[in-house]
Amino acid sequence: LYLTATGLTAWKPSRAFRSLGVKLARCPPPEMLHDQMIRALIAHVVACAEPLGLTAEPVFSLHRGSGDVFRVMFRVDRKSGGCSQVPEAHACVGLCSDCSSCAGPFGEEQLFGEHTEPSCPSCSSSSSGRLRCWGPIWSGSLHSDAFLARLESQARQRGWIQAEPRE
């Protein structure tokens, strides 16, 4: 499956996150926005495949800044034996307002449960609202190294990749 999405972060990224099923205490900061959006997109596709008896796993993902284009190639398989073949890779993450460190991954119940407020692992700040969190997003790999190596090998065999010029 090859998925292309455009304009997710161009205007009101919080709306795009919510449409992908991400709960937000606050939108990720600009320097993390594109990585977190592609992870939200992957998590949404994986979650949609589950009730259909399918597994979806990203094998290649790309964000192109000009035009705000996200592209993800997935390997989609039928589940066998009733068990998922792809490890569960959904988590919530956060950013500390005090020290600006990334925190997580956290389980969804740790962040959005009734009586929990995780603390920052770097500065131990546990003041209410200091850890700005969002999720669940995909916490697994964005690429499959084995798949990309096979893809490169086939491209070389077909002459699509030229030898690098010598200096």
PDB file of C-alpha atoms in Angstrom, residues 43-161:
ATOM      1  CA  ALA A  43      -0.479   4.582  13.605  1.00  0.00           C
ATOM      2  CA  HIS A  44      -3.849   5.392  12.006  1.00  0.00           C
ATOM      3  CA  VAL A  45      -3.283   3.034   9.051  1.00  0.00           C
ATOM      4  CA  VAL A  46      -2.093   0.247  11.377  1.00  0.00           C
ATOM      5  CA  ALA A  47      -5.169   0.734  13.585  1.00  0.00           C
ATOM      6  CA  CYS A  48      -7.510   0.680  10.558  1.00  0.00           C
ATOM      7  CA  ALA A  49      -5.963  -2.566   9.280  1.00  0.00           C
ATOM      8  CA  GLU A  50      -6.459  -4.383  12.603  1.00  0.00           C
ATOM      9  CA  PRO A  51     -10.270  -4.890  12.501  1.00  0.00           C
ATOM     10  CA  LEU A  52      -9.982  -6.079   8.897  1.00  0.00           C
ATOM     11  CA  GLY A  53      -7.757  -8.955   9.977  1.00  0.00           C
ATOM     12  CA  LEU A  54      -4.702  -7.335   8.396  1.00  0.00           C
ATOM     13  CA  THR A  55      -1.344  -6.135   9.614  1.00  0.00           C
ATOM     14  CA  ALA A  56       0.267  -3.013   8.192  1.00  0.00           C
ATOM     15  CA  GLU A  57       3.918  -2.158   8.707  1.00  0.00           C
ATOM     16  CA  PRO A  58       5.813   0.793   7.208  1.00  0.00           C
ATOM     17  CA  VAL A  59       8.691  -0.158   4.926  1.00  0.00           C
ATOM     18  CA  PHE A  60       9.512   3.355   3.695  1.00  0.00           C
ATOM     19  CA  SER A  61       8.405   6.828   4.726  1.00  0.00           C
ATOM     20  CA  LEU A  62       9.230  10.294   3.488  1.00  0.00           C
ATOM     21  CA  HIS A  63       8.247  13.898   4.176  1.00  0.00           C
ATOM     22  CA  ARG A  64       8.869  16.458   1.464  1.00  0.00           C
ATOM     23  CA  GLY A  65       8.758  19.981   2.881  1.00  0.00           C
ATOM     24  CA  SER A  66       7.892  21.769  -0.346  1.00  0.00           C
ATOM     25  CA  GLY A  67       4.210  21.120  -0.746  1.00  0.00           C
ATOM     26  CA  ASP A  68       3.907  19.505   2.704  1.00  0.00           C
ATOM     27  CA  VAL A  69       3.748  15.982   1.267  1.00  0.00           C
ATOM     28  CA  PHE A  70       3.893  12.802   3.369  1.00  0.00           C
ATOM     29  CA  ARG A  71       4.468   9.444   1.676  1.00  0.00           C
ATOM     30  CA  VAL A  72       4.464   6.038   3.327  1.00  0.00           C
ATOM     31  CA  MET A  73       4.816   2.606   1.740  1.00  0.00           C
ATOM     32  CA  PHE A  74       3.308  -0.208   3.820  1.00  0.00           C
ATOM     33  CA  ARG A  75       3.607  -3.973   3.757  1.00  0.00           C
ATOM     34  CA  VAL A  76       0.092  -5.281   4.316  1.00  0.00           C
ATOM     35  CA  ASP A  77      -0.459  -8.940   5.190  1.00  0.00           C
ATOM     36  CA  ARG A  78      -3.287 -11.084   6.482  1.00  0.00           C
ATOM     37  CA  LYS A  79      -2.983 -12.104  10.091  1.00  0.00           C
ATOM     38  CA  SER A  80      -2.207 -15.749  10.548  1.00  0.00           C
ATOM     39  CA  GLY A  81      -3.342 -17.753  13.547  1.00  0.00           C
ATOM     40  CA  GLY A  82      -5.249 -14.820  15.018  1.00  0.00           C
ATOM     41  CA  CYS A  83      -2.057 -13.157  16.277  1.00  0.00           C
ATOM     42  CA  SER A  84      -0.543  -9.971  15.003  1.00  0.00           C
ATOM     43  CA  GLN A  85       2.759 -10.505  13.182  1.00  0.00           C
ATOM     44  CA  VAL A  86       3.769  -6.868  13.680  1.00  0.00           C
ATOM     45  CA  PRO A  87       4.770  -5.962  17.225  1.00  0.00           C
ATOM     46  CA  GLU A  88       2.542  -3.419  18.937  1.00  0.00           C
ATOM     47  CA  ALA A  89       4.288  -0.116  18.321  1.00  0.00           C
ATOM     48  CA  HIS A  90       1.905   2.555  19.540  1.00  0.00           C
ATOM     49  CA  ALA A  91       2.936   4.927  22.295  1.00  0.00           C
ATOM     50  CA  CYS A  92       2.449   8.424  23.610  1.00  0.00           C
ATOM     51  CA  VAL A  93       5.269  10.942  23.851  1.00  0.00           C
ATOM     52  CA  GLY A  94       5.784  14.299  25.460  1.00  0.00           C
ATOM     53  CA  LEU A  95       7.979  17.356  25.749  1.00  0.00           C
ATOM     54  CA  CYS A  96       8.941  18.915  29.089  1.00  0.00           C
ATOM     55  CA  SER A  97       8.181  22.637  29.385  1.00  0.00           C
ATOM     56  CA  ASP A  98      10.956  23.072  31.962  1.00  0.00           C
ATOM     57  CA  CYS A  99      13.989  21.402  30.317  1.00  0.00           C
ATOM     58  CA  SER A 100      12.721  20.840  26.710  1.00  0.00           C
ATOM     59  CA  SER A 101      13.597  17.131  26.849  1.00  0.00           C
ATOM     60  CA  CYS A 102      11.585  14.532  25.008  1.00  0.00           C
ATOM     61  CA  ALA A 103       9.831  12.072  27.292  1.00  0.00           C
ATOM     62  CA  GLY A 104       8.336   8.709  26.600  1.00  0.00           C
ATOM     63  CA  PRO A 105       7.254   6.450  25.188  1.00  0.00           C
ATOM     64  CA  PHE A 106       4.367   6.172  27.616  1.00  0.00           C
ATOM     65  CA  GLY A 107       1.377   3.897  27.488  1.00  0.00           C
ATOM     66  CA  GLU A 108      -1.861   5.692  26.693  1.00  0.00           C
ATOM     67  CA  GLU A 109      -3.286   4.824  30.128  1.00  0.00           C
ATOM     68  CA  GLN A 110      -0.278   6.480  31.810  1.00  0.00           C
ATOM     69  CA  LEU A 111      -1.016   9.815  30.161  1.00  0.00           C
ATOM     70  CA  PHE A 112      -4.730   9.968  29.764  1.00  0.00           C
ATOM     71  CA  GLY A 113      -5.779   7.967  32.829  1.00  0.00           C
ATOM     72  CA  GLU A 114      -7.729   9.646  35.595  1.00  0.00           C
ATOM     73  CA  HIS A 115      -5.107   9.787  38.348  1.00  0.00           C
ATOM     74  CA  THR A 116      -1.782   9.821  36.579  1.00  0.00           C
ATOM     75  CA  GLU A 117       0.617  12.606  35.733  1.00  0.00           C
ATOM     76  CA  PRO A 118       3.990  11.301  34.461  1.00  0.00           C
ATOM     77  CA  SER A 119       7.112  13.218  35.371  1.00  0.00           C
ATOM     78  CA  CYS A 120       9.963  14.248  33.108  1.00  0.00           C
ATOM     79  CA  PRO A 121      12.728  11.613  33.159  1.00  0.00           C
ATOM     80  CA  SER A 122      15.436  14.271  32.670  1.00  0.00           C
ATOM     81  CA  CYS A 123      14.599  16.944  35.251  1.00  0.00           C
ATOM     82  CA  SER A 124      11.970  15.017  37.274  1.00  0.00           C
ATOM     83  CA  SER A 125       9.514  17.887  36.912  1.00  0.00           C
ATOM     84  CA  SER A 126       6.084  16.636  37.831  1.00  0.00           C
ATOM     85  CA  SER A 127       4.332  19.997  38.060  1.00  0.00           C
ATOM     86  CA  SER A 128       0.879  19.831  36.577  1.00  0.00           C
ATOM     87  CA  GLY A 129       0.871  20.581  32.863  1.00  0.00           C
ATOM     88  CA  ARG A 130       4.687  20.763  32.528  1.00  0.00           C
ATOM     89  CA  LEU A 131       4.815  17.632  30.387  1.00  0.00           C
ATOM     90  CA  ARG A 132       3.006  18.397  27.113  1.00  0.00           C
ATOM     91  CA  CYS A 133       1.951  15.045  25.677  1.00  0.00           C
ATOM     92  CA  TRP A 134       0.291  13.570  22.616  1.00  0.00           C
ATOM     93  CA  GLY A 135      -0.476  10.138  21.269  1.00  0.00           C
ATOM     94  CA  PRO A 136      -0.892   7.380  20.490  1.00  0.00           C
ATOM     95  CA  ILE A 137       1.534   7.533  17.582  1.00  0.00           C
ATOM     96  CA  TRP A 138       3.686   4.921  15.842  1.00  0.00           C
ATOM     97  CA  SER A 139       6.786   4.301  17.940  1.00  0.00           C
ATOM     98  CA  GLY A 140       8.335   1.651  15.707  1.00  0.00           C
ATOM     99  CA  SER A 141      10.768   2.050  12.848  1.00  0.00           C
ATOM    100  CA  LEU A 142       9.807   4.299   9.935  1.00  0.00           C
ATOM    101  CA  HIS A 143      11.697   2.117   7.451  1.00  0.00           C
ATOM    102  CA  SER A 144      12.557  -1.518   6.914  1.00  0.00           C
ATOM    103  CA  ASP A 145      16.303  -1.734   6.291  1.00  0.00           C
ATOM    104  CA  ALA A 146      15.972  -5.199   4.753  1.00  0.00           C
ATOM    105  CA  PHE A 147      13.256  -4.031   2.331  1.00  0.00           C
ATOM    106  CA  LEU A 148      15.250  -0.939   1.327  1.00  0.00           C
ATOM    107  CA  ALA A 149      18.394  -3.047   0.750  1.00  0.00           C
ATOM    108  CA  ARG A 150      16.417  -5.387  -1.570  1.00  0.00           C
ATOM    109  CA  LEU A 151      14.919  -2.378  -3.352  1.00  0.00           C
ATOM    110  CA  GLU A 152      18.369  -0.854  -3.893  1.00  0.00           C
ATOM    111  CA  SER A 153      19.758  -4.179  -5.143  1.00  0.00           C
ATOM    112  CA  GLN A 154      16.953  -4.558  -7.676  1.00  0.00           C
ATOM    113  CA  ALA A 155      17.387  -0.940  -8.829  1.00  0.00           C
ATOM    114  CA  ARG A 156      21.117  -1.560  -9.412  1.00  0.00           C
ATOM    115  CA  GLN A 157      20.362  -4.758 -11.372  1.00  0.00           C
ATOM    116  CA  ARG A 158      17.997  -2.823 -13.632  1.00  0.00           C
ATOM    117  CA  GLY A 159      20.493  -0.009 -14.172  1.00  0.00           C
ATOM    118  CA  TRP A 160      18.397   2.603 -12.404  1.00  0.00           C
ATOM    119  CA  ILE A 161      21.248   3.529 -10.068  1.00  0.00           C
TER     120      ILE A 161
END
